[in-house]
CSV table of C-alpha atoms and ligand atoms in Angstrom, one decimal:
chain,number,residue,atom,x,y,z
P,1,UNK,CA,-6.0,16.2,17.0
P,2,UNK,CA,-5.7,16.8,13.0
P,3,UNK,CA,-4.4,15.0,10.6
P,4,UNK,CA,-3.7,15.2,6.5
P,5,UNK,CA,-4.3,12.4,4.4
P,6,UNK,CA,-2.7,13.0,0.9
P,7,UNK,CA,-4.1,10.5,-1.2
P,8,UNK,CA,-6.6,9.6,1.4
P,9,UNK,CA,-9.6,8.8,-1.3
P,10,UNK,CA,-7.4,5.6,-2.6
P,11,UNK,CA,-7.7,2.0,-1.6
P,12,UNK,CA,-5.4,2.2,1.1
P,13,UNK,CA,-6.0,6.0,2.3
P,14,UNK,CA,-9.4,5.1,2.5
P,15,UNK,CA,-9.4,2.0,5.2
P,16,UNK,CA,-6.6,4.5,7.0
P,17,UNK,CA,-9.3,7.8,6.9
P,18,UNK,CA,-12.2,5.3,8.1
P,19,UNK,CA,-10.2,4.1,10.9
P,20,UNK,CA,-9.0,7.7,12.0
P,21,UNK,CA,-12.1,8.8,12.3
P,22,UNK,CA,-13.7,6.2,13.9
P,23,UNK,CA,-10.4,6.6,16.5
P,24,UNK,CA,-11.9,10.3,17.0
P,25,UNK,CA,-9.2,11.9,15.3
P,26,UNK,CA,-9.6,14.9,12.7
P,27,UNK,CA,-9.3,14.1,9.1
P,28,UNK,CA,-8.2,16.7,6.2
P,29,UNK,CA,-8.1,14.4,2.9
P,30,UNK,CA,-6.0,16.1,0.3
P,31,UNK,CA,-6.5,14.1,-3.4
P,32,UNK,CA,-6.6,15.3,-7.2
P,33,UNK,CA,-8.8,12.1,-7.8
P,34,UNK,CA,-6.7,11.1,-10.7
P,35,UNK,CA,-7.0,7.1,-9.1
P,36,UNK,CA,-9.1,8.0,-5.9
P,37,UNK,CA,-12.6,7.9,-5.8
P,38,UNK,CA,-15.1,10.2,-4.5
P,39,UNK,CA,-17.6,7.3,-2.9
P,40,UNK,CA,-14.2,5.8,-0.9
P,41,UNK,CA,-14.6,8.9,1.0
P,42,UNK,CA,-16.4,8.2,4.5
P,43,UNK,CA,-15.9,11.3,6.1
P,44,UNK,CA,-13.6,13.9,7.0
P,45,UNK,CA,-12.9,17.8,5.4
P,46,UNK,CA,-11.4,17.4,1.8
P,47,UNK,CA,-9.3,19.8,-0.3
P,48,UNK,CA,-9.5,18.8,-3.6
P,49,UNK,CA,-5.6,19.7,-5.0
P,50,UNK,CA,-2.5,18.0,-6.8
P,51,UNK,CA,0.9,17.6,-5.0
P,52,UNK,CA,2.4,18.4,-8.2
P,53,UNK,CA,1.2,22.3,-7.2
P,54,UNK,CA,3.0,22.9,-4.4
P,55,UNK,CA,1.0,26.4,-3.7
P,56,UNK,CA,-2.6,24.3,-3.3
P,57,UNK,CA,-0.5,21.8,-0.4
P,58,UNK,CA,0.5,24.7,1.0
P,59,UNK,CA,-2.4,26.2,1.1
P,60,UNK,CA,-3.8,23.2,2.4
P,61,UNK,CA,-1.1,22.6,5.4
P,62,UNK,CA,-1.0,25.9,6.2
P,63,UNK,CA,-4.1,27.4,7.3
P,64,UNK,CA,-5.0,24.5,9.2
P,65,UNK,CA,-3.8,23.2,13.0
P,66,UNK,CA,-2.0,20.3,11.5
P,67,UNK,CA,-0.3,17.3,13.9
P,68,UNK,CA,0.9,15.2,11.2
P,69,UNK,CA,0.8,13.6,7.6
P,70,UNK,CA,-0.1,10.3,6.0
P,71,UNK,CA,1.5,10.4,2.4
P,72,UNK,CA,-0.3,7.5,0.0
P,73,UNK,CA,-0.5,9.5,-3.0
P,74,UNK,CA,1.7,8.0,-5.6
P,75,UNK,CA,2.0,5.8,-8.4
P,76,UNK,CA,1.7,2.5,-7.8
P,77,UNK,CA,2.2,0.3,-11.1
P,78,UNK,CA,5.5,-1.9,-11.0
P,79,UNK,CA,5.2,-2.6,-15.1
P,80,UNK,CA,4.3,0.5,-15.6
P,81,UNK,CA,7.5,2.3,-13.7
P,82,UNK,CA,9.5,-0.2,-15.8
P,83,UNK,CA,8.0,1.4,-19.1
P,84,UNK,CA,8.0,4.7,-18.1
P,85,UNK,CA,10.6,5.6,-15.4
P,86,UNK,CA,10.3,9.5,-16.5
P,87,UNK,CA,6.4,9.2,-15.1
P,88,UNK,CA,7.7,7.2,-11.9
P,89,UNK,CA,10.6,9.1,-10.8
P,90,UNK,CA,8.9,12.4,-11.7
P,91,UNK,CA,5.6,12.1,-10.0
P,92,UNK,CA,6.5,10.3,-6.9
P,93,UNK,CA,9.7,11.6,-6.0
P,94,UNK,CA,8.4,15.6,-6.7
P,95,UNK,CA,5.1,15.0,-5.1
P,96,UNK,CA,6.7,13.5,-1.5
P,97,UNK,CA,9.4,16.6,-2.3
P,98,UNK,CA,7.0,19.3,-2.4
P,99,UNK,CA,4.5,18.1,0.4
P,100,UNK,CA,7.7,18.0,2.5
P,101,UNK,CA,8.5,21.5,1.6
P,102,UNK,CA,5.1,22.2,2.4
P,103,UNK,CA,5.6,20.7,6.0
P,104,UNK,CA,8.5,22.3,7.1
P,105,UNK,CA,6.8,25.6,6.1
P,106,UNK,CA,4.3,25.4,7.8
P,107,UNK,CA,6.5,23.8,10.9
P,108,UNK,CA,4.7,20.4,10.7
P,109,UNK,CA,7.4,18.1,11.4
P,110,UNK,CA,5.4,14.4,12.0
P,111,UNK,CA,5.4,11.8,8.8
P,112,UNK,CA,3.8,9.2,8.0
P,113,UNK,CA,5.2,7.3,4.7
P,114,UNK,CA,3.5,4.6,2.3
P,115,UNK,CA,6.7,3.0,1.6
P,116,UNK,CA,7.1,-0.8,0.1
P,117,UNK,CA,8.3,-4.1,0.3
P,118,UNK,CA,9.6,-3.3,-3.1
P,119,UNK,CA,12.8,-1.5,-1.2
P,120,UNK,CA,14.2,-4.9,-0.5
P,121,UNK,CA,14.5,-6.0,-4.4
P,122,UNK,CA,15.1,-9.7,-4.3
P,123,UNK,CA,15.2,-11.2,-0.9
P,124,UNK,CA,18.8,-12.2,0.7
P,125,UNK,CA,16.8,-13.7,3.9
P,126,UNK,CA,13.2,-14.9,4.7
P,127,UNK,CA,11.1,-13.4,6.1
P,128,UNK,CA,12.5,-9.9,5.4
P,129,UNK,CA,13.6,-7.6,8.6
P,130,UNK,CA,13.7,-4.3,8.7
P,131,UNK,CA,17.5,-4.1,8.3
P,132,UNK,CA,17.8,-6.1,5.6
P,133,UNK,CA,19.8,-4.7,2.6
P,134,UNK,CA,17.5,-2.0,0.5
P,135,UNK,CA,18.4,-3.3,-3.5
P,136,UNK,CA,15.3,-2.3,-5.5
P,137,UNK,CA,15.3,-3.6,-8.9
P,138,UNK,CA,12.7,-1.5,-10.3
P,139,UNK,CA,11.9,2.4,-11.0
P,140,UNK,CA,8.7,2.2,-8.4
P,141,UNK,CA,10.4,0.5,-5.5
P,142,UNK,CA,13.5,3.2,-6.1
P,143,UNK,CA,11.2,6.0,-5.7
P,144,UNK,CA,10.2,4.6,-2.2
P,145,UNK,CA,13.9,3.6,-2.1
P,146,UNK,CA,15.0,7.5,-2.7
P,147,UNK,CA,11.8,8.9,-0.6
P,148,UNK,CA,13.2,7.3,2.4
P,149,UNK,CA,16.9,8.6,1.9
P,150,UNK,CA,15.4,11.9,1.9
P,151,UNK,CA,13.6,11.4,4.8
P,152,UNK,CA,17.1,10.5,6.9
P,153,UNK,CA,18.5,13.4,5.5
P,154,UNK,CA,15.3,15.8,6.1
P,155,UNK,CA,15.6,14.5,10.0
P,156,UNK,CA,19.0,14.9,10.0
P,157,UNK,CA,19.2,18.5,8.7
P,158,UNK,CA,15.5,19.9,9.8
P,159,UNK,CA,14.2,17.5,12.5
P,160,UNK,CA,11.6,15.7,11.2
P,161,UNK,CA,10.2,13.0,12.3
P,162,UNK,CA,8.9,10.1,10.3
P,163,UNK,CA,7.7,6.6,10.5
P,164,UNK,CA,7.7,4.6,6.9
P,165,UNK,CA,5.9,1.9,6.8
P,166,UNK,CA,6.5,-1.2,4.0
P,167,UNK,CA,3.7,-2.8,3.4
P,168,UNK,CA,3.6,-6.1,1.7
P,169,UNK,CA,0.8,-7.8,-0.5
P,170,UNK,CA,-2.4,-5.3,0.2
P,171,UNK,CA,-5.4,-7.0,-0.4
P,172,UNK,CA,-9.4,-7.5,1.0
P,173,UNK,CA,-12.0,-4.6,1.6
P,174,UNK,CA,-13.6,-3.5,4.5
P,175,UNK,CA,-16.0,-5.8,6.7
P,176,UNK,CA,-19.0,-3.8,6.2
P,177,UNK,CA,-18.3,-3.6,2.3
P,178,UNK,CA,-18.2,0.1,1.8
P,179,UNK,CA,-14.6,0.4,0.9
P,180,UNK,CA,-12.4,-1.7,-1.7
P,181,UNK,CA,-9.9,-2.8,-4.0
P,182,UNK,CA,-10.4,-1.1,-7.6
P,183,UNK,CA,-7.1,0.1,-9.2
P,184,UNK,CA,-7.6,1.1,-13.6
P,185,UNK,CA,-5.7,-1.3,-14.7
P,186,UNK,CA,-5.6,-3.6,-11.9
P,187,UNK,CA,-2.7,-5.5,-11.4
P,188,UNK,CA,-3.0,-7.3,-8.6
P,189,UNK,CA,-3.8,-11.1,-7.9
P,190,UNK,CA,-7.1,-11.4,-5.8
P,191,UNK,CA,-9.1,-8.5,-7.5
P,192,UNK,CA,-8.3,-9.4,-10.6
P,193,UNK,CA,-9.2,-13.4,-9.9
P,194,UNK,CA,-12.9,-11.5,-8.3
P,195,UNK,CA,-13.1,-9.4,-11.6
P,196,UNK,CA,-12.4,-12.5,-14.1
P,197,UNK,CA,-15.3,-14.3,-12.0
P,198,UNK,CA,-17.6,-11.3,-11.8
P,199,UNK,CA,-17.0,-11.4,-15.8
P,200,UNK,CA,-15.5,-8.2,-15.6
P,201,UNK,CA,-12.1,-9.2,-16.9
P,202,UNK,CA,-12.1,-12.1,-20.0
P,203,UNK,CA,-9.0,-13.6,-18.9
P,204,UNK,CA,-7.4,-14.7,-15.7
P,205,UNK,CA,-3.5,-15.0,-16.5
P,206,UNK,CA,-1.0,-17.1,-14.0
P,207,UNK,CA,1.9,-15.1,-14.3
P,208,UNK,CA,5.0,-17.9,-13.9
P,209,UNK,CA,5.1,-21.4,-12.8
P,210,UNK,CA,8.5,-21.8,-12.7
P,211,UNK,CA,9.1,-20.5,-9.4
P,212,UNK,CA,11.8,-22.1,-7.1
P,213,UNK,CA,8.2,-22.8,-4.6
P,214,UNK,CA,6.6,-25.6,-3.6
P,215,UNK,CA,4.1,-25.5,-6.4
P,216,UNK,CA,6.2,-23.3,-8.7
P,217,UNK,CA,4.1,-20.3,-8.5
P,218,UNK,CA,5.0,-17.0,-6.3
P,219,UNK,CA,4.4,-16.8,-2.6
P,220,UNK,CA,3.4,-13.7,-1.5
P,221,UNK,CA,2.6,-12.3,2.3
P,222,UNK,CA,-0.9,-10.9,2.1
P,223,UNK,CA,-2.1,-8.7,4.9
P,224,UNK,CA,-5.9,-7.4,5.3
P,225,UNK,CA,-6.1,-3.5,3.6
P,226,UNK,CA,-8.2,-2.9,7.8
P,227,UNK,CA,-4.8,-4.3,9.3
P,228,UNK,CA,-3.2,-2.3,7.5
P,229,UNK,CA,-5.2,0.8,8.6
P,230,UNK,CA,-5.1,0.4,12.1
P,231,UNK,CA,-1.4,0.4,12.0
P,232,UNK,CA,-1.5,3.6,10.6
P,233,UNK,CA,-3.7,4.6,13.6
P,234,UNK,CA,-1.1,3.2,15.7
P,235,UNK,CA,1.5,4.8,13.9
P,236,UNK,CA,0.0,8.5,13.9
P,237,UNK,CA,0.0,8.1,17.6
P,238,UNK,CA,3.2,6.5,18.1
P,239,UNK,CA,4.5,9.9,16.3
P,240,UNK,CA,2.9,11.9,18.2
P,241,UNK,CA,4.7,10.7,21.6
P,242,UNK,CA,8.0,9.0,20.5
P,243,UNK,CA,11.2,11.0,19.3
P,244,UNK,CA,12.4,8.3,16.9
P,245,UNK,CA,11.5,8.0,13.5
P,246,UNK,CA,11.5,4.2,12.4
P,247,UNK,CA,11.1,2.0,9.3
P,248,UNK,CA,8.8,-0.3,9.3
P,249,UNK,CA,7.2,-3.6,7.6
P,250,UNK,CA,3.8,-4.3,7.4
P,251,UNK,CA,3.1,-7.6,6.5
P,252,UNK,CA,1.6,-10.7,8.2
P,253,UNK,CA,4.7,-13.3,8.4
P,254,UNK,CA,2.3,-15.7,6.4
P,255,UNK,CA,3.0,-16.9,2.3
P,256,UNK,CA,0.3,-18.4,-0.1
P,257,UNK,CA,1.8,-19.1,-3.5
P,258,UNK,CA,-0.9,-18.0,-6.5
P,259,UNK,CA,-1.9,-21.5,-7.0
P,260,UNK,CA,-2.8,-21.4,-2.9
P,261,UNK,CA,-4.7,-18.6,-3.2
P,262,UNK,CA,-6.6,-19.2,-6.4
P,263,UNK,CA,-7.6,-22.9,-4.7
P,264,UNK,CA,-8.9,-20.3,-1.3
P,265,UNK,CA,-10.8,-18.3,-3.8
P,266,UNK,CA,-12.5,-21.3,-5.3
P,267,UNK,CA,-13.7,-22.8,-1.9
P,268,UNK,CA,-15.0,-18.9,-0.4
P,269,UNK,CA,-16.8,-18.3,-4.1
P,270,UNK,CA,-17.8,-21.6,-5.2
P,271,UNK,CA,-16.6,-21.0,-8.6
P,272,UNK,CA,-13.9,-22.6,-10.6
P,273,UNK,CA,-10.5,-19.9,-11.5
P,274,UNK,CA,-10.2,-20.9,-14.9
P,275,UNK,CA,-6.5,-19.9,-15.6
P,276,UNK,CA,-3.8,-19.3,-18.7
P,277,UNK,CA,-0.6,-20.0,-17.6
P,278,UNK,CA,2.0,-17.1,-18.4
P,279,UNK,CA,5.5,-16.4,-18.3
P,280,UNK,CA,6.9,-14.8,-15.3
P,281,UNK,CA,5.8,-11.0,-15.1
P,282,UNK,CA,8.9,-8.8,-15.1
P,283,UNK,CA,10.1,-8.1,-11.8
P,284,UNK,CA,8.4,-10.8,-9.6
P,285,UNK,CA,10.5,-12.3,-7.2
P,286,UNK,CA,9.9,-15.9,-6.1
P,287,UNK,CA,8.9,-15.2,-2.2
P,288,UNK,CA,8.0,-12.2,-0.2
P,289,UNK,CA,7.7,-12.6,3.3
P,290,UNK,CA,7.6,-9.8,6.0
P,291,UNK,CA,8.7,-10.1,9.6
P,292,UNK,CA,6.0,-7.8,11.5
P,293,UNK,CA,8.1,-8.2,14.8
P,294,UNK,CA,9.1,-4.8,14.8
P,295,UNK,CA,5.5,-3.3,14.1
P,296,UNK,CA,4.2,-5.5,16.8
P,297,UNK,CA,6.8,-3.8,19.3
P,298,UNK,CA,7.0,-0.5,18.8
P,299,UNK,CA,3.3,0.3,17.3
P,300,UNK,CA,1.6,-3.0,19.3
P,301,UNK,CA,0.2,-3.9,15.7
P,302,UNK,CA,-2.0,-7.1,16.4
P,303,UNK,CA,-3.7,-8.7,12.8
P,304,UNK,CA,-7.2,-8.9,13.0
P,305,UNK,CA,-8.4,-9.8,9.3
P,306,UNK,CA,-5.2,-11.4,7.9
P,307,UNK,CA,-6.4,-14.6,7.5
P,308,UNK,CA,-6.6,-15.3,4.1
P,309,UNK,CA,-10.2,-16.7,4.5
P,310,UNK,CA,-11.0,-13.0,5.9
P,311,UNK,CA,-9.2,-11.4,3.2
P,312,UNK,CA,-10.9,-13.4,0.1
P,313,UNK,CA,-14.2,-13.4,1.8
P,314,UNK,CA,-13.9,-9.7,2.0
P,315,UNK,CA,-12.2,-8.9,-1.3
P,316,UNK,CA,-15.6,-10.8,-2.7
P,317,UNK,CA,-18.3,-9.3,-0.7
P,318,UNK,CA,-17.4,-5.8,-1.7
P,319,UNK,CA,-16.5,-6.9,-5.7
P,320,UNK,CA,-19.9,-8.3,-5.7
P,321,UNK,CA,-22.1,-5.7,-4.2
P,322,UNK,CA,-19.9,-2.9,-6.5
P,323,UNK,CA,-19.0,-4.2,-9.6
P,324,UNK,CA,-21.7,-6.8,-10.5
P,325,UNK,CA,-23.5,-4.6,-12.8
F,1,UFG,N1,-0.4,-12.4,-10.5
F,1,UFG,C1,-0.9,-13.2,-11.4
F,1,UFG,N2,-2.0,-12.8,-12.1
F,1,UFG,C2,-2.5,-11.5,-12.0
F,1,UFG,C3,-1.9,-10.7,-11.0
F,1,UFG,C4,-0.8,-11.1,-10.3
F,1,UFG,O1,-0.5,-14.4,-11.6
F,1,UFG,O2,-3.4,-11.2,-12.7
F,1,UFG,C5,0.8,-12.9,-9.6
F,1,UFG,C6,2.0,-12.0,-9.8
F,1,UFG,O3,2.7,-12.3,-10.9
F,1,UFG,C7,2.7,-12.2,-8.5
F,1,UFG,C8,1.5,-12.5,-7.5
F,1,UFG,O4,0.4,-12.8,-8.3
F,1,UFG,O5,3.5,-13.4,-8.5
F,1,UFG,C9,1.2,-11.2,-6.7
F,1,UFG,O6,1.0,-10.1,-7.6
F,1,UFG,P1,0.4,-8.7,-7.2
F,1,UFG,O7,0.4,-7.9,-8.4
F,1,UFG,O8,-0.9,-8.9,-6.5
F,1,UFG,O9,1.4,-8.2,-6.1
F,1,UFG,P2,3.0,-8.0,-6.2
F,1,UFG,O10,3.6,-8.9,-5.1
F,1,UFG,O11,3.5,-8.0,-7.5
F,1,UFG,O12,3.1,-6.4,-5.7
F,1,UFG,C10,3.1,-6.0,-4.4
F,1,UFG,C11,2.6,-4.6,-4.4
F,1,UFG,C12,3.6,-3.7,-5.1
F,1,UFG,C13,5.0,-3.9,-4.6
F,1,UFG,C14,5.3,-5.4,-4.7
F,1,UFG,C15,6.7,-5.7,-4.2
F,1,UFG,O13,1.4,-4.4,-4.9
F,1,UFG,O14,3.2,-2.3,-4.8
F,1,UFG,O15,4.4,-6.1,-4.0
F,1,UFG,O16,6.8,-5.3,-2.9
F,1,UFG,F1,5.9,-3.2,-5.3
């Protein structure tokens, strides 16, 4: 059974490519590298192309006895989409168009979507459902806003079949520390706490402490990047049998606020976070939380590595073993 993984060389694509193969499935990774990396690639054939070009996607999907598609590749930077919509609206939105396209060419019709919490906007109800109300308040979370309006319409008018999946917080690496967390810039929380201990990063800012929390700082849902994998697993064979696509959140129905996980990160390492305490970054909401009773339903998602023990001990191993030198 085949499957294409565009963007399958990233942090994300790569836990999902591991697990697919160890699953005994059969992996085409399609990346341009512009963020993936070579040595996140643990097996599998791999066309080296840019969904930007729509011929070398084609080229890709075609010739090949494709089941279905994983899309991860796009742009991931909330700040950045704020300062430069054009970049956000044009990469992820013509990317996902033309790898579509591509599909229905070549009469592939299953697909597998990286969408985001970042549909919701700010929360009207905690944890989030699935039917919540879709309000994003920033250029990145529209493009995964838009990307799944297309998809409704794309099922509607040419019968495909998709499952999007909204994952929250991302974070940890992979138990036997071969795959992990490196975005350039990194934005995110537990990385960049690992680099500013590692001495890779000078500064470790707290961004707001004016929260409505319990400790004033924001409480995010952080689910294991493995977790995470295996329900895209779960989610390539769910399409494979099932006639319905389906949106679906990814999270693990658990909250740490910053301050929580910083004091975590201080007990797994042993070393003290030293912090500067910054306005809120633009954007941030106070609390994300996921329900996951709909993945556990309809893809039998169970979390393994959620804990947030499991993820920081993780997140650690592999920044230590890559990035100390
Ligand atoms: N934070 C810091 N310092 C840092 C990095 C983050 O204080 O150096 C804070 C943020 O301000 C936020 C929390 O830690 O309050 C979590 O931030 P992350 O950047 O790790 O994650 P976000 O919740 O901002 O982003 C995630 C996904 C996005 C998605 C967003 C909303 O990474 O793709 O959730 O769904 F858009």
């Amino acid at each position: 059974m085949k499957i294409l993984v565009a963007g399958g060389a990233g942090y994300i694509g790569s836990h999902t490519v591991k697990g697919l193969i160890q699953e005994g499935f059969e992996v085409t990774v399609f990346d341009n590298f512009s963020t993936g990396r070579k040595e996140l690639l643990v097996g599998g054939e791999l066309v080296v192309g840019d969904l930007m070009d729509k011929k070398s996607i084609k080229n890709a999907l075609m010739s090949k006895n494709i089941k279905a598609v994983i899309h991860f590749a796009s742009l991931i930077q909330v700040g950045e989409s704020y300062e430069n919509p054009k970049k956000y609206y044009t990469h992820n939105l013509i990317s996902s168009l033309n790898l579509l396209d591509a599909m229905l060419e070549a009469d592939i019709k299953n697909f597998i979507f990286s969408s985001s919490a970042a549909v919701y906007g700010v929360p009207q109800q905690i944890p989030i459902p699935e039917s919540h109300p879709l309000n994003p308040f920033n250029p990145y979370g529209q493009t995964k806003y838009f990307i799944e309006k297309i998809l409704q319409d794309y099922e509607r008018a040419y019968g495909l079949k998709f499952i999007s999946l909204r994952y929250f917080n991302a974070a940890g690496a992979d138990s036997e520390g071969r795959l992990g967390e490196l975005h350039n810039p990194e934005t995110h929380l537990i990385p960049n706490i690992l680099l500013f201990l590692l001495g890779k990063k000078e500064n470790f800012d707290l961004f707001g402490t004016d929260f409505p929390t319990e400790d004033g700082t924001a409480v995010r849902d952080y689910v294991h990047v493995t977790d995470l994998a295996q329900a895209h697993v779960l989610a390539f064979k769910e399409i494979l049998t099932s006639s319905k696509s389906e949106f679906i959140n990814l999270g693990a129905n658990k909250g740490y606020s910053v301050l929580e996980v910083i004091k975590k990160t201080e007990e797994i390492t042993g070393k003290k976070v030293q912090y500067k305490e910054k306005p809120r970054r633009e954007g941030d909401v106070p609390v994300l939380l996921a329900s996951k009773e709909k993945a556990e339903q309809i893809l039998g998602w169970e979390l393994c590595f959620s804990s947030i023990e499991t993820i920081i001990e993780t997140a650690w191993n592999w920044h230590k073993k890559n990035l100390k030198n």
